[in-house]
mmCIF file of C-alpha atoms in Angstrom:
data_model
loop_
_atom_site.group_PDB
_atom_site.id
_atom_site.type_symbol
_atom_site.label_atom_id
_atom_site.label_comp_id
_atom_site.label_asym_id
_atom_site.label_seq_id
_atom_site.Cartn_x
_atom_site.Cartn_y
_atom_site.Cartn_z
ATOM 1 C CA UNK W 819 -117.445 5.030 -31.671
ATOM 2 C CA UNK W 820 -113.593 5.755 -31.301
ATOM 3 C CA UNK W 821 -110.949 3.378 -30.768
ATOM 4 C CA UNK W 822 -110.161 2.634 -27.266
ATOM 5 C CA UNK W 823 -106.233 4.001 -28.205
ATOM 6 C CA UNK W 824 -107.541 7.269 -29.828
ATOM 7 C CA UNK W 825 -109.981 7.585 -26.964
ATOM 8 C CA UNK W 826 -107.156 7.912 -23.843
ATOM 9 C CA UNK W 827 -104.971 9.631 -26.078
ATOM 10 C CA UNK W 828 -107.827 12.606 -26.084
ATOM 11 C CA UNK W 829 -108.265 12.473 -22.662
ATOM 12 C CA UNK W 830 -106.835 14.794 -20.060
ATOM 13 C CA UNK W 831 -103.790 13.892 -18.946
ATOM 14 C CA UNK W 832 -105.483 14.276 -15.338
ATOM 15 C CA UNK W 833 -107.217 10.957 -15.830
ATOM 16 C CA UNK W 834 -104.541 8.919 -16.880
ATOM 17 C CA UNK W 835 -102.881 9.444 -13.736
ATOM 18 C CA UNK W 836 -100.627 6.739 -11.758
ATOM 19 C CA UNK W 837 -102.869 5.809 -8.913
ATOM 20 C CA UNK W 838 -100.033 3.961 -7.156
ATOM 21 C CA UNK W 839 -98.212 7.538 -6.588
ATOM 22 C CA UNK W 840 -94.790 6.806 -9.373
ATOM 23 C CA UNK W 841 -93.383 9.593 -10.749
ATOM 24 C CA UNK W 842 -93.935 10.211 -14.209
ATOM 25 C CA UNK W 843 -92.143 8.149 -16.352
ATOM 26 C CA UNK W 844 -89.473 9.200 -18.703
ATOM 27 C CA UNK W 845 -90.058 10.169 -22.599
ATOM 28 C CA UNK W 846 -89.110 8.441 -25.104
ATOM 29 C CA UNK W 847 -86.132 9.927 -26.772
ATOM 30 C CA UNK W 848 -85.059 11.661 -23.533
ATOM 31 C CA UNK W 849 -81.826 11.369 -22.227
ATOM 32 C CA UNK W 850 -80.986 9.044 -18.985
ATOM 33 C CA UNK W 851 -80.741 11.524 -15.467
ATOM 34 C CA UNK W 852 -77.840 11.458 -14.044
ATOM 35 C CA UNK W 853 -77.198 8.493 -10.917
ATOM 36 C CA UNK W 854 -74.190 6.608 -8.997
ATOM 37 C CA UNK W 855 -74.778 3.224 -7.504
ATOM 38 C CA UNK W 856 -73.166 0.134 -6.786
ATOM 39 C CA UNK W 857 -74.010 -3.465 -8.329
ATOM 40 C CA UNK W 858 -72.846 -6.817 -7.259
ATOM 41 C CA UNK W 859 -71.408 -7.779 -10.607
ATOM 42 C CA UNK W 860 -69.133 -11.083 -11.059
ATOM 43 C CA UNK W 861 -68.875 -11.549 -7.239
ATOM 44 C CA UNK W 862 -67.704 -8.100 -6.547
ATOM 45 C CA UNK W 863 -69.016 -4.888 -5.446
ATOM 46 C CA UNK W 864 -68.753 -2.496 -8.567
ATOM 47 C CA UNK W 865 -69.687 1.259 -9.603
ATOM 48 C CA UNK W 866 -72.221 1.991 -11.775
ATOM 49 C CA UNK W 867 -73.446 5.096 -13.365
ATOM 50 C CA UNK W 868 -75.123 6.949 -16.112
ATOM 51 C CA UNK W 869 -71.998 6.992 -18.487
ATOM 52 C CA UNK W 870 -72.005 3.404 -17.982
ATOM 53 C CA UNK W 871 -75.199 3.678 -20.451
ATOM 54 C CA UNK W 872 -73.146 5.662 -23.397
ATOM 55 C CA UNK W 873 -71.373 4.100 -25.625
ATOM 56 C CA UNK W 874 -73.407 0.413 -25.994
ATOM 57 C CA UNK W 875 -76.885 -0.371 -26.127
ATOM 58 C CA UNK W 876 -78.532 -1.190 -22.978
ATOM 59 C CA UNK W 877 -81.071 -2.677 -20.739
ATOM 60 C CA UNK W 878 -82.234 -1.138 -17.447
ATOM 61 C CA UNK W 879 -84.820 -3.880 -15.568
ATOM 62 C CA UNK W 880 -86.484 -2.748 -12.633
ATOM 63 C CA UNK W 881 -88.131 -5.290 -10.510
ATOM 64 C CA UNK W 882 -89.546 -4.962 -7.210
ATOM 65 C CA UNK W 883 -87.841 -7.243 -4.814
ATOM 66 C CA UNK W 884 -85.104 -9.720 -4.338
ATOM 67 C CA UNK W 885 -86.218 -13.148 -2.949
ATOM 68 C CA UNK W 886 -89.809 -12.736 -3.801
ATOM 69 C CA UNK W 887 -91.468 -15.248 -6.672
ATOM 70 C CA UNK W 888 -92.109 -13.421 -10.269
ATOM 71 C CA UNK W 889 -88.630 -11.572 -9.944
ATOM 72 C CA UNK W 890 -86.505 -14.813 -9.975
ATOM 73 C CA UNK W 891 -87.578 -16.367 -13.319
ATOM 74 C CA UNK W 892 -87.620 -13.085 -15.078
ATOM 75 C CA UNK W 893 -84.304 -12.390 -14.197
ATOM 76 C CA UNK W 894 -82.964 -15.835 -14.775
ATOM 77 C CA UNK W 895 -84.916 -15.239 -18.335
ATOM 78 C CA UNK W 896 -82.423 -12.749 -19.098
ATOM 79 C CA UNK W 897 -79.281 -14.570 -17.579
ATOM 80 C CA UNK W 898 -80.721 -17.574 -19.869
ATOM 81 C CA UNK W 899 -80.206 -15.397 -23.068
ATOM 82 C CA UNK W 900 -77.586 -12.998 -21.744
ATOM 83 C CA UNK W 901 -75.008 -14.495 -24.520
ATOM 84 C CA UNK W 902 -77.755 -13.297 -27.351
ATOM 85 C CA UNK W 903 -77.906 -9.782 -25.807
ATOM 86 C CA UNK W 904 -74.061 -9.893 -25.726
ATOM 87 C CA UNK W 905 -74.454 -10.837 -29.329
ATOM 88 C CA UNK W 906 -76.610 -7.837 -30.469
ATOM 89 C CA UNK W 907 -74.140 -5.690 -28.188
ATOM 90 C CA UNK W 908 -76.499 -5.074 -25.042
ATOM 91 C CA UNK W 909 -75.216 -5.111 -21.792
ATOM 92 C CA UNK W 910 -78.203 -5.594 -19.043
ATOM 93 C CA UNK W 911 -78.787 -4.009 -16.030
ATOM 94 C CA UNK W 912 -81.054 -5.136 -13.075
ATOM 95 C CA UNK W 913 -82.249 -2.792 -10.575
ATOM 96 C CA UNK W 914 -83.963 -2.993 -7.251
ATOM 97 C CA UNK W 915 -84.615 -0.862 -4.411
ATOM 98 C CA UNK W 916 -82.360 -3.635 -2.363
ATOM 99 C CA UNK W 917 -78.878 -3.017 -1.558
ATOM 100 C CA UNK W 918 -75.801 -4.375 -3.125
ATOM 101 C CA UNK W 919 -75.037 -6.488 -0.023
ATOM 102 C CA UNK W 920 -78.978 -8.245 -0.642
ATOM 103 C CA UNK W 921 -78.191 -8.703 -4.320
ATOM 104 C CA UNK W 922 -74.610 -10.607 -3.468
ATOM 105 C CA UNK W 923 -76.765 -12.641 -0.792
ATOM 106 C CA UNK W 924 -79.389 -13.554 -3.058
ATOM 107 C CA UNK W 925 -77.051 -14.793 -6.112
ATOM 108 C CA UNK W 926 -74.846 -16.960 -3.654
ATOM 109 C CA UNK W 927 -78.563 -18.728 -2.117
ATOM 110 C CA UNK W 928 -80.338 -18.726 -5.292
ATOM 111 C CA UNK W 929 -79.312 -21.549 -8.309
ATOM 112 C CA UNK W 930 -81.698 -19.357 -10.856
ATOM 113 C CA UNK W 931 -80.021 -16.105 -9.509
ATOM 114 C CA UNK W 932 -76.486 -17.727 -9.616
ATOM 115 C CA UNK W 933 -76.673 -17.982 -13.097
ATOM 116 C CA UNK W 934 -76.933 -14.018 -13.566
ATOM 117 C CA UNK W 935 -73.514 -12.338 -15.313
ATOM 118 C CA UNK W 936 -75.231 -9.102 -15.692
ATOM 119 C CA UNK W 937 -74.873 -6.142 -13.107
ATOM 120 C CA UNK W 938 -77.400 -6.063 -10.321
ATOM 121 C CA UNK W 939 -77.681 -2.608 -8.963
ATOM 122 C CA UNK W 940 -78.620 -1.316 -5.697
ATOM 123 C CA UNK W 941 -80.727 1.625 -5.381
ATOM 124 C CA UNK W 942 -81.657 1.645 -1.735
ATOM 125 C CA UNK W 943 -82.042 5.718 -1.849
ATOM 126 C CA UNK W 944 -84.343 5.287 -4.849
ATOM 127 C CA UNK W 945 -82.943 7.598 -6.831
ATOM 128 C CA UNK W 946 -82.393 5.711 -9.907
ATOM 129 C CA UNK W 947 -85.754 3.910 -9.843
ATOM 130 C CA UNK W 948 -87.787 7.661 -8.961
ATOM 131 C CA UNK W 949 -85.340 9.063 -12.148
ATOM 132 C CA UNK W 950 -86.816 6.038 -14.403
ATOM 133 C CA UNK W 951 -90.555 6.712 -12.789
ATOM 134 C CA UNK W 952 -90.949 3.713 -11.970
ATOM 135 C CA UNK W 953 -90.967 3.989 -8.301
ATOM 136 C CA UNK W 954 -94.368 2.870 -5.878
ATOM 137 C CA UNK W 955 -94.856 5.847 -3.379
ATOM 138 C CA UNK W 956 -97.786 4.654 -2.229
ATOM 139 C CA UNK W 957 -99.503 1.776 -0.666
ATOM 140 C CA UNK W 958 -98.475 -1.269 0.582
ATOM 141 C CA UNK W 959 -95.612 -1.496 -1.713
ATOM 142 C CA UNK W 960 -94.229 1.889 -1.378
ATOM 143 C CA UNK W 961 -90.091 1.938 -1.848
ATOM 144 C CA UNK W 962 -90.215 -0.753 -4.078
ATOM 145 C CA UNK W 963 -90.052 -0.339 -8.381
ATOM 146 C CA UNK W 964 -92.574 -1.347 -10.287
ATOM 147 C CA UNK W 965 -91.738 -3.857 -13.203
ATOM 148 C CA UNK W 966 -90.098 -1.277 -15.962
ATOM 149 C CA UNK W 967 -88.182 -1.715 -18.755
ATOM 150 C CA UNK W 968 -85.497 0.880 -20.877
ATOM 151 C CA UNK W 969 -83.673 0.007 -23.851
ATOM 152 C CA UNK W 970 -81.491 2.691 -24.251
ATOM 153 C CA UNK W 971 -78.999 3.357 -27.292
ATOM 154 C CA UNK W 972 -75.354 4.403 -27.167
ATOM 155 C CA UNK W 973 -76.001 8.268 -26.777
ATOM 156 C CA UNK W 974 -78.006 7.576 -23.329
ATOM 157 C CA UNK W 975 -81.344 8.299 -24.898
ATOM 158 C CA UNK W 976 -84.543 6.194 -23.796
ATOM 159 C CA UNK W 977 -85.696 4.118 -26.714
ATOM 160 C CA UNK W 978 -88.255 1.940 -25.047
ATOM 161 C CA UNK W 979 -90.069 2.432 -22.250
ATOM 162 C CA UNK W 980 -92.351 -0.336 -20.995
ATOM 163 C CA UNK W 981 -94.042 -0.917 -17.210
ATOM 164 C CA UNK W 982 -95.900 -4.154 -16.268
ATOM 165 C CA UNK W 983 -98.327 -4.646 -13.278
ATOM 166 C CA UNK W 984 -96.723 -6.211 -10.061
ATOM 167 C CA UNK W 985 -97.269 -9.710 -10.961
ATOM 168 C CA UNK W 986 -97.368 -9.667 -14.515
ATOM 169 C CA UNK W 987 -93.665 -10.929 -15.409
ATOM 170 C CA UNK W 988 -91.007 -10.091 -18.657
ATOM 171 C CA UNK W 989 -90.019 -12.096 -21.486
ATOM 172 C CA UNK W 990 -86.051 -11.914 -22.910
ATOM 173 C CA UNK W 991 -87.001 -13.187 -26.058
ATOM 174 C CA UNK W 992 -89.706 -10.476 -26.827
ATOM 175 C CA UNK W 993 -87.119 -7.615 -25.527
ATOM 176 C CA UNK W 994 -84.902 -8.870 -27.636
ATOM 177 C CA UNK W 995 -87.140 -8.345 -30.664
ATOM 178 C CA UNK W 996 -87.498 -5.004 -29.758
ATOM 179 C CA UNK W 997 -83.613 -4.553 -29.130
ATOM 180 C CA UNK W 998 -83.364 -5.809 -32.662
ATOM 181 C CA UNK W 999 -86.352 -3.516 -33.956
ATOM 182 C CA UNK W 1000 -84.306 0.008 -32.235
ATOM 183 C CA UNK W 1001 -81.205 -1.211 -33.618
ATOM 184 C CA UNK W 1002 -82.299 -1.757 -36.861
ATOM 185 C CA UNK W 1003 -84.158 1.707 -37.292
ATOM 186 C CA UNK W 1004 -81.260 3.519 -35.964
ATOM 187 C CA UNK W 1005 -79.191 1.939 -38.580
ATOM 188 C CA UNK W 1006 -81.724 2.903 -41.014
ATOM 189 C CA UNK W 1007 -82.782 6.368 -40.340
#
């Protein structure tokens, strides 16, 4: 009998199909689409784009909603370690399908959200979250992002990608074993 893993690689792509309608996702080693946005970053209203992504290693961490129940403790996860990322020389960047006005309301109600130094972008048009695939286009949750995560290196190109079921939350202190993994095999090619 074959592995399960060597099993849906042979299979046609057909029937590993999305059945929540997202785009496909990105490649690995692909580089980042173009997008403009704004975040709520430090108590202000700030740009944010794809050059934003050269130059440093980043994060980009989709999650569905603001002021819904698995989002919050992921995201105060990362603000928890944000000075380790900072360390490895990460800068983080959370993304919903909320605006940049819902983000600023959420961090100045929220004591778990409050804590967040990171940007928090707003992608009400969904172009950002359709450009990562990660966006639900069907079903009850359509418009919102599914649970994705990019680690991207200082030339813009996707070095992780990694998409968890609605309710299935992130850890910071795995992703940042994997941050350390990518940078340490790009510094050892």
């Amino acid at each position: 009998m074959m592995p399960a893993c060597l099993a849906l690689r042979s299979r046609p792509p057909a029937l590993i199909s999305n059945r929540r309608g997202s785009s496909h996702l990105p490649q690995i080693t692909t580089e980042v689409l173009p997008f403009n946005a704004t975040a709520y970053h430090n108590g202000a209203f700030v740009d944010v784009s794809d050059a934003d992504l050269h130059g440093t290693w980043s994060v980009v961490f989709f999650y569905p909603a603001d002021f819904t129940y698995v989002c919050p403790t992921e995201l105060g996860d990362l603000a928890d370690n944000f000075a380790e990322f900072r360390k490895l020389g990460v800068e983080i960047y959370s993304v919903s399908t909320d605006t940049h006005f819902t983000h600023k309301a959420w961090h100045e109600t929220s004591d778990t959200i409050r804590k967040i130094e990171y940007p928090m972008v707003g992608d009400p048009s969904g172009q950002i979250t359709r450009n990562f695939g990660v966006m639900i286009e069907d079903g009850g949750d359509a418009g919102l992002a599914d649970r994705g995560t990019f680690v991207i290196d200082p030339d813009g190109i996707i070095q992780l990608v990694e998409v968890n079921a609605g309710g299935i939350g992130r850890n910071a202190s795995e992703l940042l074993r994997k941050i350390k993994a990518a940078q340490y095999i790009a510094a050892h090619p």
